[in-house]
Coordinates of C-alpha atoms in Angstrom, one line a residue:
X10 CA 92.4 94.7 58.7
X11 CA 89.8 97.4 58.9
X12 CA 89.5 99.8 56.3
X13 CA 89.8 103.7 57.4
X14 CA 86.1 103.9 57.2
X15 CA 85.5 101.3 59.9
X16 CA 88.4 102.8 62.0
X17 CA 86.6 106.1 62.1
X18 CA 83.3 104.0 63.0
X19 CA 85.0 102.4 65.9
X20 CA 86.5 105.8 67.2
X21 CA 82.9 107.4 67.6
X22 CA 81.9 104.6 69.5
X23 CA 84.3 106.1 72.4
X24 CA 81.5 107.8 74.4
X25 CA 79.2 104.8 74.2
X26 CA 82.1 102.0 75.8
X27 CA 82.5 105.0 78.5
X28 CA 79.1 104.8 79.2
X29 CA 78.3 101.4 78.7
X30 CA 81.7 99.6 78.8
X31 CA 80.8 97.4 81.7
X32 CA 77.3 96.7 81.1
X33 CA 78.6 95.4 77.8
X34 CA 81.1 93.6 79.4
X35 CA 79.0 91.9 82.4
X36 CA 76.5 90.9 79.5
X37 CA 79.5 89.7 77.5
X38 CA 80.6 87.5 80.2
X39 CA 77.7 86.0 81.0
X40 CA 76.6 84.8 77.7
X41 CA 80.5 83.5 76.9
X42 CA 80.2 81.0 80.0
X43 CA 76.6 80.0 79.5
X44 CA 77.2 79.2 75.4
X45 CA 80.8 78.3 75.4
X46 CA 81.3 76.6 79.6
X47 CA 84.2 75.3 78.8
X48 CA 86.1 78.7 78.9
X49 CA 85.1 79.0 82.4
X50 CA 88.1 77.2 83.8
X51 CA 90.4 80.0 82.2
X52 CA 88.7 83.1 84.3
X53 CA 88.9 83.7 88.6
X54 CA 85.4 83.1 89.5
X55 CA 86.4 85.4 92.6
X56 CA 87.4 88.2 89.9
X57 CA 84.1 87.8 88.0
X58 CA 82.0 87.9 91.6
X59 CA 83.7 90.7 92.5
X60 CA 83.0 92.6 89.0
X61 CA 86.8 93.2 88.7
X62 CA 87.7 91.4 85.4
X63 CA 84.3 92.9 83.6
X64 CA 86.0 96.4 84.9
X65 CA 89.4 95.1 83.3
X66 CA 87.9 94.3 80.0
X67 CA 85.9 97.6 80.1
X68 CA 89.1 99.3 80.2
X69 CA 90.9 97.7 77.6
X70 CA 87.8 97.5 74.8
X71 CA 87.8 101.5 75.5
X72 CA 91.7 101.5 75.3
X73 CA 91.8 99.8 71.9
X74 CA 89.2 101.9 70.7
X75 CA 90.7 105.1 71.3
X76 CA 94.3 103.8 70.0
X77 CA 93.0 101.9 67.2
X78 CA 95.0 104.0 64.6
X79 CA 98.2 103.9 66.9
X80 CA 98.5 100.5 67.7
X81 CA 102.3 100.8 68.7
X82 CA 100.9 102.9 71.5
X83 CA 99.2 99.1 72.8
X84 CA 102.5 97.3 72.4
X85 CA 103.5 96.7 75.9
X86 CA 99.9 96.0 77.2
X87 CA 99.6 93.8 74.7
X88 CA 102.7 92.2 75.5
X89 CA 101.2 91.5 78.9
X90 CA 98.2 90.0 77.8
X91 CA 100.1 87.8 75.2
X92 CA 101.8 86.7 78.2
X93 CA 99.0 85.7 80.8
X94 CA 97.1 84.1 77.4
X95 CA 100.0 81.9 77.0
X96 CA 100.4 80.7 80.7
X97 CA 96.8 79.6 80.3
X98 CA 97.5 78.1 77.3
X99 CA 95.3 80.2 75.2
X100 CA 94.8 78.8 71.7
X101 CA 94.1 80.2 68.4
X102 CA 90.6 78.3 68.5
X103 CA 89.4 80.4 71.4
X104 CA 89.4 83.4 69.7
X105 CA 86.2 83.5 67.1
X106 CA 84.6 82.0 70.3
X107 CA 84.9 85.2 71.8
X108 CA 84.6 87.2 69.0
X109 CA 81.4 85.8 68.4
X110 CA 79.7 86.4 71.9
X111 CA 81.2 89.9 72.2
X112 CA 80.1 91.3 69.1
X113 CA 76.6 89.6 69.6
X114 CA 76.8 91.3 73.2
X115 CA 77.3 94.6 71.4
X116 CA 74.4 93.9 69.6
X117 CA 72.4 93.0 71.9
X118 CA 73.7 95.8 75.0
X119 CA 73.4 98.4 72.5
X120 CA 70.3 98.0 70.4
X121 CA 69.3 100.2 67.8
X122 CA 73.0 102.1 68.2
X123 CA 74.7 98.6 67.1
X124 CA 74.0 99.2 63.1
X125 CA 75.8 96.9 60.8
X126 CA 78.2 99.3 59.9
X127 CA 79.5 99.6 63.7
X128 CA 79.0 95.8 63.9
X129 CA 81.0 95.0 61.0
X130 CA 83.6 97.7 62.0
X131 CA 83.9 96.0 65.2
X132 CA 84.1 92.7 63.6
X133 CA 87.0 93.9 61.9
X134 CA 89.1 95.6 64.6
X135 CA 88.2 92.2 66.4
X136 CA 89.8 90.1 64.0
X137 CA 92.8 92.4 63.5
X138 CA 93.7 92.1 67.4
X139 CA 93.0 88.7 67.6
X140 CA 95.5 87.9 64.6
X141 CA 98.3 90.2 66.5
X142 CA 97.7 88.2 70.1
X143 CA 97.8 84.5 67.7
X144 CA 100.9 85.5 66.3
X145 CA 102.9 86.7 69.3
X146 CA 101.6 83.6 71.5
X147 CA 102.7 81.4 68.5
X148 CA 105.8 82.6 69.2
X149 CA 106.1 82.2 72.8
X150 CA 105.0 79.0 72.8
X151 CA 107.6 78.0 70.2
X152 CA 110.3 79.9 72.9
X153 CA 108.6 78.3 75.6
X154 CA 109.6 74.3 74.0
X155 CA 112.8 76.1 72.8
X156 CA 114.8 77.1 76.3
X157 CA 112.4 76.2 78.9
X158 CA 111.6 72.2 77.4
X159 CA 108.0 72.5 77.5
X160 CA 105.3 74.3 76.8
X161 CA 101.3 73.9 78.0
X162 CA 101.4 72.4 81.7
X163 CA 103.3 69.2 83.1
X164 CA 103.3 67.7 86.4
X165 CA 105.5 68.9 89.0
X166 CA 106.0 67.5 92.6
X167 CA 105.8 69.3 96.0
X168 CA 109.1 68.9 97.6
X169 CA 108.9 71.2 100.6
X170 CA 105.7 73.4 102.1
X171 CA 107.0 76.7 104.4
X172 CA 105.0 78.7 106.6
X173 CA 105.8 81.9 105.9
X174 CA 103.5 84.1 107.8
X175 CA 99.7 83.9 109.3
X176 CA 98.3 83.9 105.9
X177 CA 101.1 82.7 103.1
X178 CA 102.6 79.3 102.5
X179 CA 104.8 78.4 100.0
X180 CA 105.4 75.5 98.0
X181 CA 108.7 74.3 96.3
X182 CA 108.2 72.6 93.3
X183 CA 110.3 70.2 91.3
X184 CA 109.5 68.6 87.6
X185 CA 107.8 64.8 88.4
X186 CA 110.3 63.6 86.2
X187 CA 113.4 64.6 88.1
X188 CA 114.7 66.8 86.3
X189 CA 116.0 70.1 87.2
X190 CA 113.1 73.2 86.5
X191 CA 115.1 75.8 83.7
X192 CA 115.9 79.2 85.4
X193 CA 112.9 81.7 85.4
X194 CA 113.4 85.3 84.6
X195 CA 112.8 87.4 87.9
X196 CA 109.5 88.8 88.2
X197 CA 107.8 86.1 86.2
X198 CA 104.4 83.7 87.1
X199 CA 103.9 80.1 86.4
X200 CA 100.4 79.0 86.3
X201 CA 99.1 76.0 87.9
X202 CA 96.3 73.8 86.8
X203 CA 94.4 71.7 90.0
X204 CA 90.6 70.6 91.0
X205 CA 89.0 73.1 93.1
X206 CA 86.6 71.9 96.1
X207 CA 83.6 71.2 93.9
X208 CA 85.9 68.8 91.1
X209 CA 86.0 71.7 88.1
X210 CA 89.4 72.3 86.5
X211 CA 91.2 75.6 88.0
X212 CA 93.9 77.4 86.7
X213 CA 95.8 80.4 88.7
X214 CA 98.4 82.4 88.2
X215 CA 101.6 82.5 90.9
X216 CA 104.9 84.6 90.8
X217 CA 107.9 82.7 91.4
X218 CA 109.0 84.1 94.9
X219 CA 112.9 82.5 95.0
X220 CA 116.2 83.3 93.4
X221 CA 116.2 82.3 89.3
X222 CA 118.2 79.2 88.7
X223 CA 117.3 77.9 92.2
X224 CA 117.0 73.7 92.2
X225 CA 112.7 74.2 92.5
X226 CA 110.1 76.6 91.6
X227 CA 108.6 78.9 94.5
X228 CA 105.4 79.7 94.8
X229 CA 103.8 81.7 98.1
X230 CA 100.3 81.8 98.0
X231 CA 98.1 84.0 100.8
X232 CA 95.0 82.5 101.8
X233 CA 92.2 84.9 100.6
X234 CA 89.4 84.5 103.1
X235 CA 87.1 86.8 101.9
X236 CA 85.3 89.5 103.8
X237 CA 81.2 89.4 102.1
X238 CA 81.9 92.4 99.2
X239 CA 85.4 90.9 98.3
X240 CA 85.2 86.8 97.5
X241 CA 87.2 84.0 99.0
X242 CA 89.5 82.5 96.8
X243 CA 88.9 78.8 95.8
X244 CA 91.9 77.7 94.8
X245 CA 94.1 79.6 97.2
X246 CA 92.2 78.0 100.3
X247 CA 92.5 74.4 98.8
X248 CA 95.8 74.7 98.5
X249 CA 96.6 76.2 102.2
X250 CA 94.5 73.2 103.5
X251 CA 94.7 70.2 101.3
X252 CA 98.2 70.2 99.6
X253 CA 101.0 68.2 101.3
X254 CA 104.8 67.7 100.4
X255 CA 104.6 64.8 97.8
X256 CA 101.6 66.0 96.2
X257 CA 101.5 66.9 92.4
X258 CA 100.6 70.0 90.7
X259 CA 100.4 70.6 87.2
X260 CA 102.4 73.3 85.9
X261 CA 102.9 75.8 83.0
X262 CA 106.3 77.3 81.6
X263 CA 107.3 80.8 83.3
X264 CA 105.3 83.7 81.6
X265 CA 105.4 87.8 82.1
X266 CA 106.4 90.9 81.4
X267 CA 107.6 92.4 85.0
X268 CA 110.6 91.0 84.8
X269 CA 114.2 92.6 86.1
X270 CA 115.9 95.0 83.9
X271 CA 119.0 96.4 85.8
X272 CA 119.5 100.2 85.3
X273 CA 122.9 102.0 84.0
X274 CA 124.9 102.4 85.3
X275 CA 125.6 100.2 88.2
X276 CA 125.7 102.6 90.8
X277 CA 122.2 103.9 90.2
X278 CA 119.8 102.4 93.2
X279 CA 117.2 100.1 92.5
X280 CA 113.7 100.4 95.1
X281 CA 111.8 97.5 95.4
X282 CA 108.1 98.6 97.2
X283 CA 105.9 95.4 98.2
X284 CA 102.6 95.8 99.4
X285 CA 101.5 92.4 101.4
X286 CA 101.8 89.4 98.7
X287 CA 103.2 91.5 95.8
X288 CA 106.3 91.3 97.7
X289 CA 106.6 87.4 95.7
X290 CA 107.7 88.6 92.3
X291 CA 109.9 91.2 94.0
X292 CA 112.0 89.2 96.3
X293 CA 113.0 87.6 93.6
X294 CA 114.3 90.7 91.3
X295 CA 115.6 91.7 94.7
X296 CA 117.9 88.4 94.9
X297 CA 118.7 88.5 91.0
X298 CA 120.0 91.8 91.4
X299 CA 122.4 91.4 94.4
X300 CA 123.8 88.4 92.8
X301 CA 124.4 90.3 89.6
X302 CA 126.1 93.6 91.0
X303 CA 126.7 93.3 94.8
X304 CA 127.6 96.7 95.3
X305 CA 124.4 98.3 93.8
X306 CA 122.5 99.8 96.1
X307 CA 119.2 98.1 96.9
X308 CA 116.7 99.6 98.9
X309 CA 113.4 97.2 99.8
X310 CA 110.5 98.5 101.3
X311 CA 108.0 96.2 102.8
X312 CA 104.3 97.0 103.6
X313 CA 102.1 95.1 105.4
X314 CA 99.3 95.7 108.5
X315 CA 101.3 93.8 111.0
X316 CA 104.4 91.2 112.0
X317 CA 101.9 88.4 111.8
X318 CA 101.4 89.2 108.1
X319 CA 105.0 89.3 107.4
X320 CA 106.9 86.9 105.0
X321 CA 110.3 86.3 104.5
X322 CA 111.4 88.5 107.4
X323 CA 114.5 85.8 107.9
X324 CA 115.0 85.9 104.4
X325 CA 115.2 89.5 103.5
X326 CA 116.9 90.2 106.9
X327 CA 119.9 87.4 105.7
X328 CA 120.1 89.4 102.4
X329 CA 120.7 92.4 104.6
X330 CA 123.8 90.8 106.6
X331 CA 125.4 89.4 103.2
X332 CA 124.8 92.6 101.2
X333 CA 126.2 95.6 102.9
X334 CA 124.6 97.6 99.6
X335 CA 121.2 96.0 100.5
X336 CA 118.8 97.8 103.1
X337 CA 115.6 96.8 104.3
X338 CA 112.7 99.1 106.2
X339 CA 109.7 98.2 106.8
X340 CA 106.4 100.1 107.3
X341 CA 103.1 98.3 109.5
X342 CA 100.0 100.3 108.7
X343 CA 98.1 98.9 111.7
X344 CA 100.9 97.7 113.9
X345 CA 100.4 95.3 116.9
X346 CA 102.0 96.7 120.2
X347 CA 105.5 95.2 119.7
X348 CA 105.9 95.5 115.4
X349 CA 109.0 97.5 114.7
X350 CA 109.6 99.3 118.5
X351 CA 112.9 100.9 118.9
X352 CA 113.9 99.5 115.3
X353 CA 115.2 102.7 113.1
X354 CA 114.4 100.6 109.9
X355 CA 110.6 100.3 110.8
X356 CA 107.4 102.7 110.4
X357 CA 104.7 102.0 112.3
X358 CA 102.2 103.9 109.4
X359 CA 101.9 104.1 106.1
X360 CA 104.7 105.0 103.5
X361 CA 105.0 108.5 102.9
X362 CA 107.1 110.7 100.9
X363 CA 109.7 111.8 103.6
X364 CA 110.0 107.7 104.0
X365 CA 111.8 107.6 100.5
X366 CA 113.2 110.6 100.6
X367 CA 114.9 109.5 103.7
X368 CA 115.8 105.9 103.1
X369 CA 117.0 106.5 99.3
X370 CA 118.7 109.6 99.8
X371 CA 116.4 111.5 97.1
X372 CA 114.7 110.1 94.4
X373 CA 116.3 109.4 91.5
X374 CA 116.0 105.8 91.0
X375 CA 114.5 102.6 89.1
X376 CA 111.4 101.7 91.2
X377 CA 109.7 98.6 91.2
X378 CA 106.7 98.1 93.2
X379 CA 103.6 95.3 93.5
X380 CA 100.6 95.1 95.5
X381 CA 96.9 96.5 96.4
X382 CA 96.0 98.7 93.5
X383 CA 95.1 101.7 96.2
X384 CA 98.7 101.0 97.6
X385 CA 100.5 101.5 94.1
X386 CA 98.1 104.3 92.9
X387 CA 99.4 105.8 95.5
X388 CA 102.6 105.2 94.8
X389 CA 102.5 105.8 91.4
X390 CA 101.4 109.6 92.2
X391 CA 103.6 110.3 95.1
X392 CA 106.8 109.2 92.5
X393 CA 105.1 111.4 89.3
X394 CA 104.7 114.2 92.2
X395 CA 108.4 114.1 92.9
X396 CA 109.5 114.1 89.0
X397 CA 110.5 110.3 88.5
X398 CA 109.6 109.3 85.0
X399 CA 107.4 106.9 83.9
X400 CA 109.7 104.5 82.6
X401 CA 111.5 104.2 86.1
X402 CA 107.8 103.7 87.7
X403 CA 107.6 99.6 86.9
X404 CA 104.5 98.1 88.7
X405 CA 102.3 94.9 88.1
X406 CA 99.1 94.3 89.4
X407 CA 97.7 90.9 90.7
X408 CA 94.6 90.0 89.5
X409 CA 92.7 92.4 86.6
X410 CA 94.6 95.0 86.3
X411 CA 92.8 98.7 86.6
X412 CA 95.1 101.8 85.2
X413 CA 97.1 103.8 87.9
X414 CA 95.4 106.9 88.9
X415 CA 98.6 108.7 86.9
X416 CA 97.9 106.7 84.0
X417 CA 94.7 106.6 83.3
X418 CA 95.6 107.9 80.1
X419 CA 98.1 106.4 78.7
X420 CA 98.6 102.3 77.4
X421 CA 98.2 101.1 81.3
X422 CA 94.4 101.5 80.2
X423 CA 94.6 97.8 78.5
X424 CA 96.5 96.1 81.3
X425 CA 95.4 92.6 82.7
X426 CA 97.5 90.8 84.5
X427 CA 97.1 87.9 86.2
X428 CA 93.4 87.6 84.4
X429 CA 92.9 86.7 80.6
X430 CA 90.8 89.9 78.8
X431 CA 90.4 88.7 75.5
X432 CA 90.3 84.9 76.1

């Protein structure tokens, strides 16, 4: 634990990690995989290309730094992290690997400011985090074997593949053993483990996209192309052109913290906001919901740039015929000549505040919304604008996780989700 002493230390290092946070962090990275390669396989290459996850890490190094002293103000992002760590598998053995190569990258990024007295402050505060993220992942893992039957990844076998739009396939997935998959929470991710197109060993994360307690696992992956400043995606390719029904995947147990936590009382509406493939972990919340109070209303907003981008349009709109409480609208920021015409329930443009106003009847509700980071910042600020508090604003980012514009301030600043930060 560090003393008071070294917690001071670490606090005055603040305005250097704002200055320096991601040069420390894209040295950091680079000497990790060069000295320790077989970390590699836990980390997006597309997220380290793009310079997102060293931005990620930035944040939350800063983040721990300034709330070092308050460490109850981490709790939920930590709770996150200790999440994605265990879908990956994280063990405690990874940890002094990392503590190692970051604190000889703050050495070595920071030169003559890196005394020993910083360096053995942050060797502390290292340690200290490190021991809360063993613990907690202990425990998961131990309630992982407990009510899902397994913990680290087992083989699972493609039982159906679904075209559902000109970018997104899913896969159903059942245990290779025959055996039914335990019910997910909605909202959560499953990770799975497969060979990318040169051999190596990859590991993503994907939100289960069907009801909990369905007889296989959903997962409904977009095919990231790439566009020459953002990176394809390995993985997500590979699996849009190389997996078949009957072909194995390996799979970890159900991990995250975005999961569905029905408001009180039953009548209050719940708004679901999906932005292109964040709708996944929200059509399934949407689903739990329903089936646990029918008569609550449900409004689901889905954004995307055109029909052709569209998933689960059948789905959704079956929802919509079985749930009189349930209503969908849709919004197409670039629509083709035909998307939404003469339909009441459709926007041809971008959401905007008279949108919600409009479809919810006001604003007072428990919102829930995934997607591009611009999308929900924008969101984020359009429902602090309009006085909703922060604890019904629920979001999760894919990918590493930046802070909401509206946050910027507060415990979103250590978020990662869908990318390891510490490990």
């Amino acid at each position: 634990m560090p003393t008071t002493a070294q917690i001071e230390i670490v606090k005055r290092t603040i305005p250097v990690l704002r200055q320096h946070g991601e040069t420390l962090t894209r040295h950091f990275y680079a000497r990790l995989f060069e000295h320790a390669p077989d970390v590699r396989r836990h980390f997006n290459p597309a997220h380290q290309r793009s310079g997102g996850q060293q931005r990620a890490l930035a944040g939350a190094i800063l983040a721990y730094a300034q709330h070092i002293d308050d460490p109850a103000a981490l709790s939920d992002a930590i709770e996150v992290i200790a999440q994605k760590h265990a879908s990956l598998t994280i063990q405690p053995e990874h940890y002094p690997i990392v503590g190692e190569h970051l604190l000889a990258s703050i050495r070595e990024v920071l030169g003559d400011a890196a005394t020993a007295d910083v360096l053995d402050a942050w060797a502390a505060a290292y340690d200290e985090l490190a021991g809360v993220f063993i613990e907690r992942e202990r425990t998961i893992y131990a309630e992982q074997r407990a009510h899902q039957g397994w913990a680290g990844f087992t083989p699972f076998t493609i039982v159906q593949r679904e075209r559902e739009s000109d970018n997104i396939v899913s896969l159903y997935l059942v245990p290779a053993d025959g055996s039914e998959p335990p019910a997910h929470l909605p909202g959560q991710y499953v990770s799975i483990r497969m060979q990318d197109a040169d051999g190596h060993t990859a590991m993503r994360n994907y939100s289960l996209s069907n009801a909990p307690g369905a007889a296989a696992y959903r997962i409904s992956v977009k095919r990231e192309i790439g566009d020459g400043e953002v990176p394809g995606g390995d993985v997500s390719n590979r699996i849009h052109d190389g997996l078949a029904q009957g072909d194995r995947l390996e799979l970890s147990p159900p991990c995250g913290a975005f999961t569905l936590e029905l408001p009180e009382p039953d009548d209050r509406p719940l708004v679901f906001i999906a932005g292109g493939i964040g709708i996944t972990p929200l059509i399934s919340m949407a689903h739990a919901a329903l089936q646990a109070s029918p008569s609550r209303p449900v409004i689901f907003i889905q954004a995307v740039r055109h029909g052709g981008l569209r998933p689960f349009t059948r789905e959704l709109e079956t929802l919509a015929g079985r749930y009189p409480s349930f209503s969908l609208h849709v919004c197409f920021s670039q629509p083709r000549a035909t998307d939404g015409v003469g339909d009441p329930s459709v926007k041809r443009g971008e959401l905007e505040p008279a949108d919600l106003r409009r479809w919810i009847g006001g604003w007072e509700a428990t919102y829930y919304f995934c997607g591009p980071l611009p999308m929900m910042s924008r969101i984020d600020r359009m429902l602090e604008t309009h006085g909703v508090a922060i604890d019904d604003r629920r979001y999760e980012c894919f990918g590493p996780a930046q802070p909401l514009a509206a946050r910027a301030d507060d415990e979103g600043a250590l978020e990662a989700h869908h990318e390891p930060t510490l490990a």
